[in-house]
Coordinates of N, CA and C in Angstrom, one line a residue:
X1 N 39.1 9.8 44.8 CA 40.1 10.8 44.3 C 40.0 10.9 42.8
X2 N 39.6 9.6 42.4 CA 39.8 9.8 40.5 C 38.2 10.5 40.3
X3 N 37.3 10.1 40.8 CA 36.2 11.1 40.0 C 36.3 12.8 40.6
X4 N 37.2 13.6 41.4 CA 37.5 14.6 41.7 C 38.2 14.9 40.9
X5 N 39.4 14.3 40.2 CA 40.3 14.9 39.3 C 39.3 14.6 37.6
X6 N 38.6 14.1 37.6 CA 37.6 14.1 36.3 C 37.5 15.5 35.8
X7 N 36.2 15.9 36.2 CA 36.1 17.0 35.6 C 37.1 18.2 35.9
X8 N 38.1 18.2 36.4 CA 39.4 19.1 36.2 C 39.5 18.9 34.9
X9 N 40.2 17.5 34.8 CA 40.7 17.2 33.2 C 39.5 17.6 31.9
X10 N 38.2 17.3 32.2 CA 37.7 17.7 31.5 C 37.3 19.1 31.0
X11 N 37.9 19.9 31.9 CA 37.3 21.2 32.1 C 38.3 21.6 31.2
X12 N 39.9 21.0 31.0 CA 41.3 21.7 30.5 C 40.8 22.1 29.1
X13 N 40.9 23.1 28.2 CA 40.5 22.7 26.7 C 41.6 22.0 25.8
X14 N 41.0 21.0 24.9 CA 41.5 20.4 24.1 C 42.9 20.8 23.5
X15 N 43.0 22.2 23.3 CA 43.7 23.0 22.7 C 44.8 22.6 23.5
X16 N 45.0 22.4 24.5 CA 45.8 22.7 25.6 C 46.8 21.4 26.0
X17 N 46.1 20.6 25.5 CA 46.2 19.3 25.7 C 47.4 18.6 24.6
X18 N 48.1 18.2 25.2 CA 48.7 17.7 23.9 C 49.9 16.2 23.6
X19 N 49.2 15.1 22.6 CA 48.8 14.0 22.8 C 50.1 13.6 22.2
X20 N 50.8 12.4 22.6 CA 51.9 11.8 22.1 C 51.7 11.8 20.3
X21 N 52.7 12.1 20.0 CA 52.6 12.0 18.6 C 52.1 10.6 18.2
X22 N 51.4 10.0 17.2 CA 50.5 8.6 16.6 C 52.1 7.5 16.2
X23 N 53.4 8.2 16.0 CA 54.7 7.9 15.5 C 55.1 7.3 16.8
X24 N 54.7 8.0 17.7 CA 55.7 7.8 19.0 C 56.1 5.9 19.1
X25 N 54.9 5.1 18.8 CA 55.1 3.9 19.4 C 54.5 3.5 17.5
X26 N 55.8 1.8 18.0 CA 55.1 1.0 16.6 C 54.0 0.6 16.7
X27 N 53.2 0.4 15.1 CA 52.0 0.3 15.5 C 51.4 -1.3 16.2
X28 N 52.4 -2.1 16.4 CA 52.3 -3.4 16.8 C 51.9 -3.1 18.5
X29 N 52.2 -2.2 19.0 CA 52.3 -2.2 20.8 C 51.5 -1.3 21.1
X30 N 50.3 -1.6 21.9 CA 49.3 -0.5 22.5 C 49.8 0.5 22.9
X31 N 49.0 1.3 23.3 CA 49.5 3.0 23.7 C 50.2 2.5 25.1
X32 N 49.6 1.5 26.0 CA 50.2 1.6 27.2 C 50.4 0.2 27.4
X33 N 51.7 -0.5 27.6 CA 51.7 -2.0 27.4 C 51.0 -2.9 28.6
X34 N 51.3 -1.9 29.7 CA 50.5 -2.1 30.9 C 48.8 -2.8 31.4
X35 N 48.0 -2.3 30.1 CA 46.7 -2.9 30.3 C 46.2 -4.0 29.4
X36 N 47.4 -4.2 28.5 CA 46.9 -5.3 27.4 C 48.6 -5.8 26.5
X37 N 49.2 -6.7 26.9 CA 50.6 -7.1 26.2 C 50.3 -8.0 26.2
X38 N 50.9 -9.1 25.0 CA 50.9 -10.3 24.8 C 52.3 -10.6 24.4
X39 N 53.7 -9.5 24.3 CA 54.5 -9.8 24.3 C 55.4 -11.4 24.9
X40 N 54.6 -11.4 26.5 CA 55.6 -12.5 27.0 C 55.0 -13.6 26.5
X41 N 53.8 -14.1 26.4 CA 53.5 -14.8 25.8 C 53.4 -15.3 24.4
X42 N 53.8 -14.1 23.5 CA 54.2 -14.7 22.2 C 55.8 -15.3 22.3
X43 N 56.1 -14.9 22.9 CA 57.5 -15.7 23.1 C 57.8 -17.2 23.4
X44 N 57.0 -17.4 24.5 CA 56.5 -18.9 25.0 C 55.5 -19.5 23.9
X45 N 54.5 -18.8 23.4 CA 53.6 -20.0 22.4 C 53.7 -19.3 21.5
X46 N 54.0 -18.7 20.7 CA 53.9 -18.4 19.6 C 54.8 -18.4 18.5
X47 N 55.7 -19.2 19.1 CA 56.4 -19.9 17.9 C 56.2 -21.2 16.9
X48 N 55.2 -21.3 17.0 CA 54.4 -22.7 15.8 C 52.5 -21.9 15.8
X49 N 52.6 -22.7 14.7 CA 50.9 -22.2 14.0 C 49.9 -22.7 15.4
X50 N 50.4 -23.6 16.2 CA 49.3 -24.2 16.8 C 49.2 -22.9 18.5
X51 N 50.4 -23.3 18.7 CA 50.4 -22.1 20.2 C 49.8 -20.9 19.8
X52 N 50.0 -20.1 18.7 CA 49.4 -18.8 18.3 C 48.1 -19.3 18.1
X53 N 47.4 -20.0 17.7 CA 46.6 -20.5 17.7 C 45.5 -21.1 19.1
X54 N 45.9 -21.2 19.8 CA 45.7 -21.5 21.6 C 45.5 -20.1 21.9
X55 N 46.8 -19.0 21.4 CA 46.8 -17.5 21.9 C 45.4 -16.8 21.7
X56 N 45.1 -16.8 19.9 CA 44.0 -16.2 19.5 C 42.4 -16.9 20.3
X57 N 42.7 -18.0 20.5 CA 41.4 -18.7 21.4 C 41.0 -17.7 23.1
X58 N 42.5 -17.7 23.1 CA 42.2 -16.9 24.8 C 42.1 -16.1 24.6
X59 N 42.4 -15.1 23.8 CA 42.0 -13.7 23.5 C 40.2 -13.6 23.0
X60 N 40.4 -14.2 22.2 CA 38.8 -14.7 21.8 C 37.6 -14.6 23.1
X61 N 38.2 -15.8 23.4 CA 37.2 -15.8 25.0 C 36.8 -14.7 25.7
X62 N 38.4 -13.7 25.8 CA 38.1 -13.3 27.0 C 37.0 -11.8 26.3
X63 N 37.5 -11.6 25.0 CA 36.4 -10.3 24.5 C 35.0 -11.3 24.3
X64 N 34.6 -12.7 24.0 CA 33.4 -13.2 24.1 C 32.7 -12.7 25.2
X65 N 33.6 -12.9 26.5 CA 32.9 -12.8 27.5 C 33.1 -11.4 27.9
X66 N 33.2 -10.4 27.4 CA 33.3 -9.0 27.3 C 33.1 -8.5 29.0
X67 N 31.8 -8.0 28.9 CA 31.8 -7.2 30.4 C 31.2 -7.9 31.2
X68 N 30.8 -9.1 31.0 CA 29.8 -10.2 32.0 C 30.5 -10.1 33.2
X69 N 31.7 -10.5 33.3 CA 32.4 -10.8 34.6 C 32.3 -9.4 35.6
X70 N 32.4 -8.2 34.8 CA 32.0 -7.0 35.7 C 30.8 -6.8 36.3
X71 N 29.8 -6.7 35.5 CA 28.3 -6.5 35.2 C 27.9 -7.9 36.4
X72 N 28.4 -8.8 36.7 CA 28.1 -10.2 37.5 C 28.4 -9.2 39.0
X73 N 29.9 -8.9 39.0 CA 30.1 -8.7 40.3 C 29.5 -6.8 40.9
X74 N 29.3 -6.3 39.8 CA 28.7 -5.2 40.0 C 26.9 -5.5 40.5
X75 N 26.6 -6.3 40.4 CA 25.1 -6.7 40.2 C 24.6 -7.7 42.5
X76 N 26.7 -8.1 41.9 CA 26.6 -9.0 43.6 C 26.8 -7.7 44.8
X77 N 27.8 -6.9 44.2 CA 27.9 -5.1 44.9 C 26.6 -5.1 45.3
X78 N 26.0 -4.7 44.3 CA 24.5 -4.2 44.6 C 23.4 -5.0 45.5
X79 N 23.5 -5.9 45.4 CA 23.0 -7.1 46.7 C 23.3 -7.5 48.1
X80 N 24.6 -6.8 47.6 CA 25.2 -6.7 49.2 C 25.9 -8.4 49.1
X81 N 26.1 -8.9 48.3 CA 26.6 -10.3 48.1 C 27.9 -10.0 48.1
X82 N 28.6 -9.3 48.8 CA 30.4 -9.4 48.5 C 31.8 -10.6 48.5
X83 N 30.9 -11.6 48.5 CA 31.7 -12.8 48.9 C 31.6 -13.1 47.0
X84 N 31.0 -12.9 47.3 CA 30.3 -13.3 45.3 C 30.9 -12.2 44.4
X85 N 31.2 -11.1 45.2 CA 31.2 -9.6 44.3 C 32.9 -10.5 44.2
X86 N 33.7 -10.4 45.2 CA 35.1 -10.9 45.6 C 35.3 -12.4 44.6
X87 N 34.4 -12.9 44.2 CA 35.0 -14.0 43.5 C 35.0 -14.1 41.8
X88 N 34.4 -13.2 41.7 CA 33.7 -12.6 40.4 C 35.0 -11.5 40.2
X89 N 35.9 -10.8 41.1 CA 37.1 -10.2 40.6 C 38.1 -11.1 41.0
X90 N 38.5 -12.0 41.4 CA 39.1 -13.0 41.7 C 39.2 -13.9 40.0
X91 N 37.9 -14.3 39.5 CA 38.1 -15.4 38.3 C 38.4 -14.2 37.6
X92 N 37.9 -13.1 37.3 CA 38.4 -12.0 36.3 C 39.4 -11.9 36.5
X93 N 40.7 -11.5 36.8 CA 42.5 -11.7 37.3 C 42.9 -12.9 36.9
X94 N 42.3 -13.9 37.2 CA 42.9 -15.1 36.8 C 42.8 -15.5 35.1
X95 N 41.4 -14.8 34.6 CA 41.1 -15.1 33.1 C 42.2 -14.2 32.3
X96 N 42.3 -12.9 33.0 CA 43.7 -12.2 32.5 C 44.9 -12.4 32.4
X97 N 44.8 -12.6 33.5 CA 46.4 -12.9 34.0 C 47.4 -13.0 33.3
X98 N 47.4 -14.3 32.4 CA 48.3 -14.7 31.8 C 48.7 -13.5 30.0
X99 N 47.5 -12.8 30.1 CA 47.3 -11.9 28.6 C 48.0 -10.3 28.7
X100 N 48.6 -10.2 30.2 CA 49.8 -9.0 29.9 C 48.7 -7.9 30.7
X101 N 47.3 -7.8 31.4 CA 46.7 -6.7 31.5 C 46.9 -6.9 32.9
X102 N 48.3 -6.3 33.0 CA 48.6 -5.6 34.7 C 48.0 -4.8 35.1
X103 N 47.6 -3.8 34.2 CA 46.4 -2.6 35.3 C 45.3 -2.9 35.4
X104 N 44.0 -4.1 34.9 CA 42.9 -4.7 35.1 C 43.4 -5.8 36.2
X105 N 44.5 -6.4 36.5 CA 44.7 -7.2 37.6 C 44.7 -6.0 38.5
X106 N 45.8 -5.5 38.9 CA 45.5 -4.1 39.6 C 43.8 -4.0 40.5
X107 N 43.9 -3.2 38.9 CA 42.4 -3.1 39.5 C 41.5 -4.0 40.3
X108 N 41.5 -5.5 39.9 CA 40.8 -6.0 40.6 C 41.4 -6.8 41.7
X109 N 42.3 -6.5 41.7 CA 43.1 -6.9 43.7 C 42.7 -5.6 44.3
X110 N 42.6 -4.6 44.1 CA 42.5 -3.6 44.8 C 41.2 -3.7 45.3
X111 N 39.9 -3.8 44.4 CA 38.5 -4.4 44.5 C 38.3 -5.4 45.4
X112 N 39.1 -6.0 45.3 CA 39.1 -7.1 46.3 C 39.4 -7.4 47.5
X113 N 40.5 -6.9 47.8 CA 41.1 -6.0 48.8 C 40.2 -5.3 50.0
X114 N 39.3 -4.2 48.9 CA 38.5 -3.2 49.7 C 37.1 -3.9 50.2
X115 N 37.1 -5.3 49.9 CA 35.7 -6.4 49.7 C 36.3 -6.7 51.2
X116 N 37.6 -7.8 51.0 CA 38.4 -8.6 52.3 C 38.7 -7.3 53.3
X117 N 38.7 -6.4 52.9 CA 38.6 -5.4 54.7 C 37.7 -4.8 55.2
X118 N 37.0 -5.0 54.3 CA 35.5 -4.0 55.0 C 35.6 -2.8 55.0
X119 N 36.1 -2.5 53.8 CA 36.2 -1.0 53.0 C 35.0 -0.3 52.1
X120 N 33.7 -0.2 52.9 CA 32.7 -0.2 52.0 C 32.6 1.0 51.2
X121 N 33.4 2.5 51.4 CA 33.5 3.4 51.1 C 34.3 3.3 49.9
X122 N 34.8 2.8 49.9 CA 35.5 2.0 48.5 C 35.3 1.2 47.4
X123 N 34.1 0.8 47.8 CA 33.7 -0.6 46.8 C 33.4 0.2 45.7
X124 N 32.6 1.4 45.1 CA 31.9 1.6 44.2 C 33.3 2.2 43.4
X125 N 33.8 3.3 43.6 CA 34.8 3.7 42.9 C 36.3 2.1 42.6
X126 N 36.0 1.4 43.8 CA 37.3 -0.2 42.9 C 36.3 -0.6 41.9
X127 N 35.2 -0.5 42.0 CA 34.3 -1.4 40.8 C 34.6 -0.7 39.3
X128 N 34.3 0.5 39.9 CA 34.2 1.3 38.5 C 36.2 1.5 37.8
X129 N 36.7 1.7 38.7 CA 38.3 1.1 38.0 C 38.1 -0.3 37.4
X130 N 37.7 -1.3 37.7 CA 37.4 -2.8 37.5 C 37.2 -2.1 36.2
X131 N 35.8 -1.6 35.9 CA 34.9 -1.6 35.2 C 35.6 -0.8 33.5
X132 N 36.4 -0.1 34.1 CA 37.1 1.3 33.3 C 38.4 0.2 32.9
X133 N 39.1 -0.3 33.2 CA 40.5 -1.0 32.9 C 40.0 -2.6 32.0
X134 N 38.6 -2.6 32.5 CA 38.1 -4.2 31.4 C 37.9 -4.0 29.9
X135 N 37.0 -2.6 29.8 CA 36.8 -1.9 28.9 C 38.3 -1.6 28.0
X136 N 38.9 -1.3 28.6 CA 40.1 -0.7 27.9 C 41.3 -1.9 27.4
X137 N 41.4 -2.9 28.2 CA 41.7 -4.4 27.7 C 40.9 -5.0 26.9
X138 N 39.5 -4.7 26.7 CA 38.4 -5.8 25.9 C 38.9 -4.9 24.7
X139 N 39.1 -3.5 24.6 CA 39.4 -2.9 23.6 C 40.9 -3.2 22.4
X140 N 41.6 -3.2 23.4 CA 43.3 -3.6 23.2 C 42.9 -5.0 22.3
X141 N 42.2 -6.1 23.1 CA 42.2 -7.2 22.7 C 41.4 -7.3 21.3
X142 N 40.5 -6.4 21.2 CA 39.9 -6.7 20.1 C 41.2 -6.1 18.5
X143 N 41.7 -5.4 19.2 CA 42.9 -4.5 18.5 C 44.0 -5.7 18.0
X144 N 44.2 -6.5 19.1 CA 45.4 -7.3 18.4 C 44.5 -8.7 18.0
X145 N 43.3 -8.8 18.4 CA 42.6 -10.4 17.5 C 42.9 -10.0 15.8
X146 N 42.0 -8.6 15.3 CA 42.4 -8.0 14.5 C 43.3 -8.2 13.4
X147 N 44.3 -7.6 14.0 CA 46.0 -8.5 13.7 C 46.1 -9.1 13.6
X148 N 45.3 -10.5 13.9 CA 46.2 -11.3 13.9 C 45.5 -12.6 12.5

């Protein structure tokens, strides 16, 4: 259903389109807190030099390890290895988890999901949300390491 509504959206012209004002949000909080917050967790560790410190490590990691964890299970897809594709979005959820990116977990329960039911008409388009929501958190994250 999402790559049918694609080129609609792309078709709309630009003109037409019209984008929250740049004011709308402070510039401390991503556009959407949903794929990248580290709010609850600054609360919990980020009150001494060392836990913010632990914070920026995990953050670190997880853009180190950029799109590997996709590109691994997109590669096990392709081999027909779904037990591997399924554990490869399993440790990806868990590396997140704790970093606020509810619509990249999302994503990859759903992925996962369509692996554990034998949803094969589904795997490519859960991958590619996987794939689309990692991108958009590795982004976020590189946004608040930045900051910090």
């Amino acid at each position: 259903a999402q790559a049918a509504s694609a080129p609609a959206a792309s078709a709309t012209p630009a003109a037409t389109q019209t984008p929250p004002p740049p004011a709308a949000l402070p510039a401390s909080q991503p556009a959407d807190a949903t794929a990248f917050n580290m709010d609850s967790l600054m609360r919990v560790m980020g009150k001494d030099a060392k836990g913010r410190a632990v914070m920026v490590k995990m953050v670190r990691d997880l853009v180190d390890t950029g799109m590997e964890p996709a590109d691994q299970a997109g590669q096990a897809l392709r081999e027909g290895r779904l037990r591997d594709a399924a554990r490869q979005f399993h440790s990806l959820r868990g590396a997140v988890g704790v970093l606020g990116a509810k619509r990249l977990i999302q994503a990859t329960v759903e992925a996962e999901t369509a692996i554990n039911d034998q949803r094969d008409e589904l795997l490519e388009a859960r991958y590619q949300a996987v794939r689309a929501e990692l991108e958009q958190t590795l982004a976020l994250a590189r946004d608040w390491l930045a900051g910090q």
